[in-house]
Amino acid sequence: MKIFIDTADVAEIRDAAAMGVVDGVTTNPSLVAQTGRSYRSVIEEICEIIDGPISAEVLSTDLEGMLKEARDVATWHPNVVVKIPLIPDGLKVVRTLTDEGIKTNVTLCFSPTQGMLAAKAGATYISPFLGRIDDISWDGMELIGQLRTIYDNYGFDTQILAASIRHPKHVVECALIGADVGTMPHKVILQLAKHPLTDAGLAKFLADAAKIPPT
Ligand code: E4P
């Protein structure tokens, strides 16, 4: 499973990239707003750090506005993937962009029928927000499994980009189900590397090493 980092904080991206584990980046308007910078300047800096798919979201919601904005966002860098909301006009935009060779990430997916339509419209990625489904006491992971089954049943090429990941168990379950990508905050990437037995084992090795005679 590919790992994307879900942040607009370039310091976090640089830190995770140095570990060699980041395949791409997702952003959204809420994350970019936290930086106090323009959307374009943030995306262009991210593209210099990571050589992989970088999602940047359109801010319009009408058909013509989304199309115009998406075509512009796609010129920012060859690795930019345009994020389009999963609304009926958004699907029209995805169809047009796909026909023009522009990659899309269809965002805010909360049901298997939405995911099926996004794939039929030619989306490059579908972003099911599993954590937000868990938040309303539903089962976000069920949606990841349903999308995997539907896409495999009919040979859709759309990649499942599991989003709104909140903790390492989400990551493991997504990988077992066969999500193509998991996008997660910097904090979760660090949690993936942590284990108390690793820390305890290292502490013991270092304590014992101190008893080894120098010669
Ligand atoms: C993905 O593209 C979204 O930006 C993100 O995963 C949303 O996560 P949240 O539900 O934690 O805001």
PDB file of C-alpha atoms and ligand atoms in Angstrom:
ATOM      1  CA  MET A   1       0.000   0.000   0.000  1.00  0.00           C
ATOM      2  CA  LYS A   2       1.288   3.442  -0.881  1.00  0.00           C
ATOM      3  CA  ILE A   3       1.560   5.947   1.966  1.00  0.00           C
ATOM      4  CA  PHE A   4       0.561   9.564   1.383  1.00  0.00           C
ATOM      5  CA  ILE A   5       0.928  12.238   4.049  1.00  0.00           C
ATOM      6  CA  ASP A   6      -2.221  14.288   4.697  1.00  0.00           C
ATOM      7  CA  THR A   7      -0.950  17.743   5.568  1.00  0.00           C
ATOM      8  CA  ALA A   8      -0.040  21.138   4.129  1.00  0.00           C
ATOM      9  CA  ASP A   9       2.725  21.641   6.719  1.00  0.00           C
ATOM     10  CA  VAL A  10       5.966  21.494   4.743  1.00  0.00           C
ATOM     11  CA  ALA A  11       8.079  20.840   7.857  1.00  0.00           C
ATOM     12  CA  GLU A  12       6.045  17.682   8.530  1.00  0.00           C
ATOM     13  CA  ILE A  13       6.373  16.643   4.894  1.00  0.00           C
ATOM     14  CA  ARG A  14      10.148  17.142   4.930  1.00  0.00           C
ATOM     15  CA  ASP A  15      10.461  15.096   8.138  1.00  0.00           C
ATOM     16  CA  ALA A  16       8.415  12.152   6.818  1.00  0.00           C
ATOM     17  CA  ALA A  17      10.092  12.329   3.414  1.00  0.00           C
ATOM     18  CA  ALA A  18      13.502  11.953   5.074  1.00  0.00           C
ATOM     19  CA  MET A  19      12.332   8.552   6.373  1.00  0.00           C
ATOM     20  CA  GLY A  20      11.813   7.488   2.765  1.00  0.00           C
ATOM     21  CA  VAL A  21       8.249   6.328   3.327  1.00  0.00           C
ATOM     22  CA  VAL A  22       6.136   9.004   1.620  1.00  0.00           C
ATOM     23  CA  ASP A  23       4.774   8.264  -1.854  1.00  0.00           C
ATOM     24  CA  GLY A  24       2.562  11.343  -2.209  1.00  0.00           C
ATOM     25  CA  VAL A  25       0.689  14.135  -0.433  1.00  0.00           C
ATOM     26  CA  THR A  26      -2.946  15.081   0.028  1.00  0.00           C
ATOM     27  CA  THR A  27      -4.120  18.499   1.117  1.00  0.00           C
ATOM     28  CA  ASN A  28      -7.518  20.066   1.623  1.00  0.00           C
ATOM     29  CA  PRO A  29      -8.674  23.673   2.133  1.00  0.00           C
ATOM     30  CA  SER A  30      -8.811  23.265   5.927  1.00  0.00           C
ATOM     31  CA  LEU A  31      -5.195  22.059   6.053  1.00  0.00           C
ATOM     32  CA  VAL A  32      -3.935  24.830   3.752  1.00  0.00           C
ATOM     33  CA  ALA A  33      -5.816  27.466   5.787  1.00  0.00           C
ATOM     34  CA  GLN A  34      -3.733  26.456   8.827  1.00  0.00           C
ATOM     35  CA  THR A  35      -0.528  27.490   6.999  1.00  0.00           C
ATOM     36  CA  GLY A  36      -1.572  31.115   6.410  1.00  0.00           C
ATOM     37  CA  ARG A  37      -0.120  30.833   2.881  1.00  0.00           C
ATOM     38  CA  SER A  38      -1.659  30.809  -0.592  1.00  0.00           C
ATOM     39  CA  TYR A  39      -2.797  27.435  -1.925  1.00  0.00           C
ATOM     40  CA  ARG A  40      -0.494  27.678  -4.926  1.00  0.00           C
ATOM     41  CA  SER A  41       2.672  28.544  -2.993  1.00  0.00           C
ATOM     42  CA  VAL A  42       2.112  25.637  -0.593  1.00  0.00           C
ATOM     43  CA  ILE A  43       1.500  23.145  -3.400  1.00  0.00           C
ATOM     44  CA  GLU A  44       4.516  24.315  -5.383  1.00  0.00           C
ATOM     45  CA  GLU A  45       6.786  23.916  -2.342  1.00  0.00           C
ATOM     46  CA  ILE A  46       5.363  20.453  -1.616  1.00  0.00           C
ATOM     47  CA  CYS A  47       6.050  19.449  -5.223  1.00  0.00           C
ATOM     48  CA  GLU A  48       9.725  20.329  -4.696  1.00  0.00           C
ATOM     49  CA  ILE A  49       9.898  18.035  -1.657  1.00  0.00           C
ATOM     50  CA  ILE A  50       8.011  14.959  -2.858  1.00  0.00           C
ATOM     51  CA  ASP A  51       8.249  13.461  -6.342  1.00  0.00           C
ATOM     52  CA  GLY A  52       4.826  11.823  -6.365  1.00  0.00           C
ATOM     53  CA  PRO A  53       1.127  12.633  -6.686  1.00  0.00           C
ATOM     54  CA  ILE A  54       0.217  15.863  -4.844  1.00  0.00           C
ATOM     55  CA  SER A  55      -3.515  16.526  -4.414  1.00  0.00           C
ATOM     56  CA  ALA A  56      -4.782  20.122  -4.564  1.00  0.00           C
ATOM     57  CA  GLU A  57      -8.494  20.800  -4.218  1.00  0.00           C
ATOM     58  CA  VAL A  58     -10.699  23.114  -6.280  1.00  0.00           C
ATOM     59  CA  LEU A  59     -12.607  25.676  -4.228  1.00  0.00           C
ATOM     60  CA  SER A  60     -15.496  26.265  -6.658  1.00  0.00           C
ATOM     61  CA  THR A  61     -18.603  24.097  -6.573  1.00  0.00           C
ATOM     62  CA  ASP A  62     -20.288  25.053  -9.863  1.00  0.00           C
ATOM     63  CA  LEU A  63     -19.517  23.185 -13.076  1.00  0.00           C
ATOM     64  CA  GLU A  64     -17.798  25.979 -15.017  1.00  0.00           C
ATOM     65  CA  GLY A  65     -15.948  27.262 -11.946  1.00  0.00           C
ATOM     66  CA  MET A  66     -14.606  23.817 -11.035  1.00  0.00           C
ATOM     67  CA  LEU A  67     -13.495  23.133 -14.615  1.00  0.00           C
ATOM     68  CA  LYS A  68     -11.714  26.458 -14.977  1.00  0.00           C
ATOM     69  CA  GLU A  69     -10.022  26.124 -11.616  1.00  0.00           C
ATOM     70  CA  ALA A  70      -9.062  22.472 -12.162  1.00  0.00           C
ATOM     71  CA  ARG A  71      -7.416  23.247 -15.508  1.00  0.00           C
ATOM     72  CA  ASP A  72      -5.436  26.028 -13.838  1.00  0.00           C
ATOM     73  CA  VAL A  73      -4.434  23.957 -10.780  1.00  0.00           C
ATOM     74  CA  ALA A  74      -3.241  21.190 -13.123  1.00  0.00           C
ATOM     75  CA  THR A  75      -0.688  23.609 -14.639  1.00  0.00           C
ATOM     76  CA  TRP A  76       0.996  24.295 -11.293  1.00  0.00           C
ATOM     77  CA  HIS A  77       3.181  21.171 -11.541  1.00  0.00           C
ATOM     78  CA  PRO A  78       3.120  17.902 -13.551  1.00  0.00           C
ATOM     79  CA  ASN A  79       2.574  15.903 -10.317  1.00  0.00           C
ATOM     80  CA  VAL A  80      -0.539  17.803  -9.258  1.00  0.00           C
ATOM     81  CA  VAL A  81      -3.712  15.722  -8.953  1.00  0.00           C
ATOM     82  CA  VAL A  82      -6.860  17.843  -8.894  1.00  0.00           C
ATOM     83  CA  LYS A  83      -9.221  17.125  -6.026  1.00  0.00           C
ATOM     84  CA  ILE A  84     -12.872  17.374  -6.998  1.00  0.00           C
ATOM     85  CA  PRO A  85     -15.809  17.063  -4.564  1.00  0.00           C
ATOM     86  CA  LEU A  86     -18.150  14.109  -5.025  1.00  0.00           C
ATOM     87  CA  ILE A  87     -21.217  16.020  -6.209  1.00  0.00           C
ATOM     88  CA  PRO A  88     -23.077  15.546  -9.516  1.00  0.00           C
ATOM     89  CA  ASP A  89     -21.347  18.486 -11.234  1.00  0.00           C
ATOM     90  CA  GLY A  90     -18.065  17.230  -9.812  1.00  0.00           C
ATOM     91  CA  LEU A  91     -18.544  13.951 -11.669  1.00  0.00           C
ATOM     92  CA  LYS A  92     -19.042  15.878 -14.920  1.00  0.00           C
ATOM     93  CA  VAL A  93     -15.795  17.726 -14.230  1.00  0.00           C
ATOM     94  CA  VAL A  94     -13.995  14.433 -13.568  1.00  0.00           C
ATOM     95  CA  ARG A  95     -15.210  12.974 -16.877  1.00  0.00           C
ATOM     96  CA  THR A  96     -13.994  16.022 -18.792  1.00  0.00           C
ATOM     97  CA  LEU A  97     -10.637  16.233 -16.993  1.00  0.00           C
ATOM     98  CA  THR A  98     -10.024  12.509 -17.466  1.00  0.00           C
ATOM     99  CA  ASP A  99     -10.690  12.874 -21.187  1.00  0.00           C
ATOM    100  CA  GLU A 100      -8.168  15.733 -21.215  1.00  0.00           C
ATOM    101  CA  GLY A 101      -5.544  13.588 -19.452  1.00  0.00           C
ATOM    102  CA  ILE A 102      -5.726  15.461 -16.122  1.00  0.00           C
ATOM    103  CA  LYS A 103      -5.524  13.270 -13.002  1.00  0.00           C
ATOM    104  CA  THR A 104      -8.267  13.576 -10.403  1.00  0.00           C
ATOM    105  CA  ASN A 105      -8.830  12.661  -6.775  1.00  0.00           C
ATOM    106  CA  VAL A 106     -12.561  12.554  -6.016  1.00  0.00           C
ATOM    107  CA  THR A 107     -12.961  13.640  -2.433  1.00  0.00           C
ATOM    108  CA  LEU A 108     -15.596  13.444   0.312  1.00  0.00           C
ATOM    109  CA  CYS A 109     -16.766   9.921  -0.612  1.00  0.00           C
ATOM    110  CA  PHE A 110     -18.990   8.374   2.043  1.00  0.00           C
ATOM    111  CA  SER A 111     -20.845   5.576   0.203  1.00  0.00           C
ATOM    112  CA  PRO A 112     -20.170   2.714  -2.202  1.00  0.00           C
ATOM    113  CA  THR A 113     -22.574   4.167  -4.781  1.00  0.00           C
ATOM    114  CA  GLN A 114     -20.657   7.455  -4.764  1.00  0.00           C
ATOM    115  CA  GLY A 115     -17.444   5.480  -5.232  1.00  0.00           C
ATOM    116  CA  MET A 116     -18.931   3.480  -8.101  1.00  0.00           C
ATOM    117  CA  LEU A 117     -19.981   6.657  -9.936  1.00  0.00           C
ATOM    118  CA  ALA A 118     -16.558   8.247  -9.427  1.00  0.00           C
ATOM    119  CA  ALA A 119     -14.901   5.191 -10.980  1.00  0.00           C
ATOM    120  CA  LYS A 120     -17.311   5.219 -13.917  1.00  0.00           C
ATOM    121  CA  ALA A 121     -16.547   8.932 -14.428  1.00  0.00           C
ATOM    122  CA  GLY A 122     -12.871   7.954 -14.741  1.00  0.00           C
ATOM    123  CA  ALA A 123     -11.441   9.184 -11.427  1.00  0.00           C
ATOM    124  CA  THR A 124      -7.750   8.450 -10.894  1.00  0.00           C
ATOM    125  CA  TYR A 125      -8.300   8.210  -7.116  1.00  0.00           C
ATOM    126  CA  ILE A 126     -11.359   7.916  -4.892  1.00  0.00           C
ATOM    127  CA  SER A 127     -11.052   9.261  -1.337  1.00  0.00           C
ATOM    128  CA  PRO A 128     -13.389   7.513   1.128  1.00  0.00           C
ATOM    129  CA  PHE A 129     -13.199   9.397   4.451  1.00  0.00           C
ATOM    130  CA  LEU A 130     -13.255   6.458   6.816  1.00  0.00           C
ATOM    131  CA  GLY A 131     -12.490   8.316  10.063  1.00  0.00           C
ATOM    132  CA  ARG A 132     -15.390  10.709   9.556  1.00  0.00           C
ATOM    133  CA  ILE A 133     -17.709   7.723   9.053  1.00  0.00           C
ATOM    134  CA  ASP A 134     -16.445   6.202  12.319  1.00  0.00           C
ATOM    135  CA  ASP A 135     -17.114   9.593  13.923  1.00  0.00           C
ATOM    136  CA  ILE A 136     -20.853   9.190  13.314  1.00  0.00           C
ATOM    137  CA  SER A 137     -20.802   5.681  14.833  1.00  0.00           C
ATOM    138  CA  TRP A 138     -20.829   3.946  11.450  1.00  0.00           C
ATOM    139  CA  ASP A 139     -18.156   1.629  10.051  1.00  0.00           C
ATOM    140  CA  GLY A 140     -15.681   3.430   7.818  1.00  0.00           C
ATOM    141  CA  MET A 141     -13.685   0.294   7.111  1.00  0.00           C
ATOM    142  CA  GLU A 142     -16.762  -1.411   5.670  1.00  0.00           C
ATOM    143  CA  LEU A 143     -16.772   1.228   2.921  1.00  0.00           C
ATOM    144  CA  ILE A 144     -13.131   0.526   2.055  1.00  0.00           C
ATOM    145  CA  GLY A 145     -13.979  -3.182   1.685  1.00  0.00           C
ATOM    146  CA  GLN A 146     -17.089  -2.477  -0.389  1.00  0.00           C
ATOM    147  CA  LEU A 147     -15.140  -0.265  -2.776  1.00  0.00           C
ATOM    148  CA  ARG A 148     -12.375  -2.881  -3.104  1.00  0.00           C
ATOM    149  CA  THR A 149     -14.934  -5.553  -3.999  1.00  0.00           C
ATOM    150  CA  ILE A 150     -16.835  -3.364  -6.471  1.00  0.00           C
ATOM    151  CA  TYR A 151     -13.698  -2.134  -8.227  1.00  0.00           C
ATOM    152  CA  ASP A 152     -12.303  -5.685  -8.466  1.00  0.00           C
ATOM    153  CA  ASN A 153     -15.635  -7.116  -9.669  1.00  0.00           C
ATOM    154  CA  TYR A 154     -15.714  -4.763 -12.623  1.00  0.00           C
ATOM    155  CA  GLY A 155     -12.038  -4.016 -13.260  1.00  0.00           C
ATOM    156  CA  PHE A 156     -12.165  -0.318 -12.458  1.00  0.00           C
ATOM    157  CA  ASP A 157      -8.699   1.280 -12.546  1.00  0.00           C
ATOM    158  CA  THR A 158      -9.594   3.970  -9.984  1.00  0.00           C
ATOM    159  CA  GLN A 159      -7.254   3.722  -6.997  1.00  0.00           C
ATOM    160  CA  ILE A 160      -8.763   3.567  -3.518  1.00  0.00           C
ATOM    161  CA  LEU A 161      -7.111   6.309  -1.456  1.00  0.00           C
ATOM    162  CA  ALA A 162      -8.241   5.609   2.100  1.00  0.00           C
ATOM    163  CA  ALA A 163      -8.531   9.028   3.763  1.00  0.00           C
ATOM    164  CA  SER A 164      -9.361  10.461   7.155  1.00  0.00           C
ATOM    165  CA  ILE A 165      -7.123   7.817   8.722  1.00  0.00           C
ATOM    166  CA  ARG A 166      -6.855   8.412  12.470  1.00  0.00           C
ATOM    167  CA  HIS A 167      -4.623   5.660  13.892  1.00  0.00           C
ATOM    168  CA  PRO A 168      -2.334   2.719  13.010  1.00  0.00           C
ATOM    169  CA  LYS A 169      -5.157   0.140  13.215  1.00  0.00           C
ATOM    170  CA  HIS A 170      -6.887   1.979  10.353  1.00  0.00           C
ATOM    171  CA  VAL A 171      -3.657   1.629   8.347  1.00  0.00           C
ATOM    172  CA  VAL A 172      -3.310  -2.094   9.007  1.00  0.00           C
ATOM    173  CA  GLU A 173      -6.940  -2.819   8.138  1.00  0.00           C
ATOM    174  CA  CYS A 174      -6.735  -0.768   4.938  1.00  0.00           C
ATOM    175  CA  ALA A 175      -3.602  -2.679   3.919  1.00  0.00           C
ATOM    176  CA  LEU A 176      -5.263  -6.038   4.629  1.00  0.00           C
ATOM    177  CA  ILE A 177      -8.348  -5.081   2.617  1.00  0.00           C
ATOM    178  CA  GLY A 178      -6.170  -3.941  -0.275  1.00  0.00           C
ATOM    179  CA  ALA A 179      -6.621  -0.177  -0.387  1.00  0.00           C
ATOM    180  CA  ASP A 180      -4.189   1.156  -2.974  1.00  0.00           C
ATOM    181  CA  VAL A 181      -3.158   4.158  -0.856  1.00  0.00           C
ATOM    182  CA  GLY A 182      -3.592   5.343   2.712  1.00  0.00           C
ATOM    183  CA  THR A 183      -3.274   9.051   3.428  1.00  0.00           C
ATOM    184  CA  MET A 184      -2.574   9.969   7.025  1.00  0.00           C
ATOM    185  CA  PRO A 185      -1.330  12.756   9.270  1.00  0.00           C
ATOM    186  CA  HIS A 186       2.367  13.028  10.163  1.00  0.00           C
ATOM    187  CA  LYS A 187       1.501  11.892  13.702  1.00  0.00           C
ATOM    188  CA  VAL A 188       0.106   8.584  12.435  1.00  0.00           C
ATOM    189  CA  ILE A 189       3.177   7.928  10.267  1.00  0.00           C
ATOM    190  CA  LEU A 190       5.324   8.288  13.401  1.00  0.00           C
ATOM    191  CA  GLN A 191       2.959   5.993  15.336  1.00  0.00           C
ATOM    192  CA  LEU A 192       3.432   3.308  12.661  1.00  0.00           C
ATOM    193  CA  ALA A 193       7.129   3.140  13.543  1.00  0.00           C
ATOM    194  CA  LYS A 194       6.646   3.031  17.305  1.00  0.00           C
ATOM    195  CA  HIS A 195       6.505  -0.050  19.515  1.00  0.00           C
ATOM    196  CA  PRO A 196       7.050  -0.136  23.307  1.00  0.00           C
ATOM    197  CA  LEU A 197       9.067  -3.359  23.035  1.00  0.00           C
ATOM    198  CA  THR A 198      11.417  -1.673  20.548  1.00  0.00           C
ATOM    199  CA  ASP A 199      11.965   1.186  23.006  1.00  0.00           C
ATOM    200  CA  ALA A 200      12.394  -1.154  25.980  1.00  0.00           C
ATOM    201  CA  GLY A 201      14.701  -3.477  24.022  1.00  0.00           C
ATOM    202  CA  LEU A 202      16.870  -0.580  22.887  1.00  0.00           C
ATOM    203  CA  ALA A 203      17.093   0.814  26.416  1.00  0.00           C
ATOM    204  CA  LYS A 204      18.235  -2.604  27.704  1.00  0.00           C
ATOM    205  CA  PHE A 205      20.826  -3.008  24.922  1.00  0.00           C
ATOM    206  CA  LEU A 206      22.242   0.434  25.684  1.00  0.00           C
ATOM    207  CA  ALA A 207      22.327  -0.280  29.440  1.00  0.00           C
ATOM    208  CA  ASP A 208      24.129  -3.589  28.814  1.00  0.00           C
ATOM    209  CA  ALA A 209      26.486  -1.986  26.286  1.00  0.00           C
ATOM    210  CA  ALA A 210      27.653   0.368  29.037  1.00  0.00           C
ATOM    211  CA  LYS A 211      28.961  -2.708  30.921  1.00  0.00           C
ATOM    212  CA  ILE A 212      31.106  -3.954  28.017  1.00  0.00           C
ATOM    213  CA  PRO A 213      34.800  -3.371  28.700  1.00  0.00           C
ATOM    214  CA  PRO A 214      36.389  -0.995  26.157  1.00  0.00           C
ATOM    215  CA  THR A 215      39.222  -3.375  25.302  1.00  0.00           C
TER     216      THR A 215
HETATM  217  C1  E4P B   1      -7.968  13.560   2.583  1.00  0.00           C
HETATM  218  O1  E4P B   1      -7.713  13.891   1.456  1.00  0.00           O
HETATM  219  C2  E4P B   1      -8.516  14.476   3.576  1.00  0.00           C
HETATM  220  O2  E4P B   1      -7.807  15.678   3.493  1.00  0.00           O
HETATM  221  C3  E4P B   1      -8.351  13.991   4.970  1.00  0.00           C
HETATM  222  O3  E4P B   1      -7.941  12.659   5.028  1.00  0.00           O
HETATM  223  C4  E4P B   1      -9.487  14.321   5.864  1.00  0.00           C
HETATM  224  O4  E4P B   1      -9.177  13.871   7.153  1.00  0.00           O
HETATM  225  P1  E4P B   1      -9.970  14.376   8.453  1.00  0.00           P
HETATM  226  O5  E4P B   1     -11.309  13.700   8.448  1.00  0.00           O
HETATM  227  O6  E4P B   1      -9.110  13.934   9.587  1.00  0.00           O
HETATM  228  O7  E4P B   1     -10.083  15.866   8.332  1.00  0.00           O
END
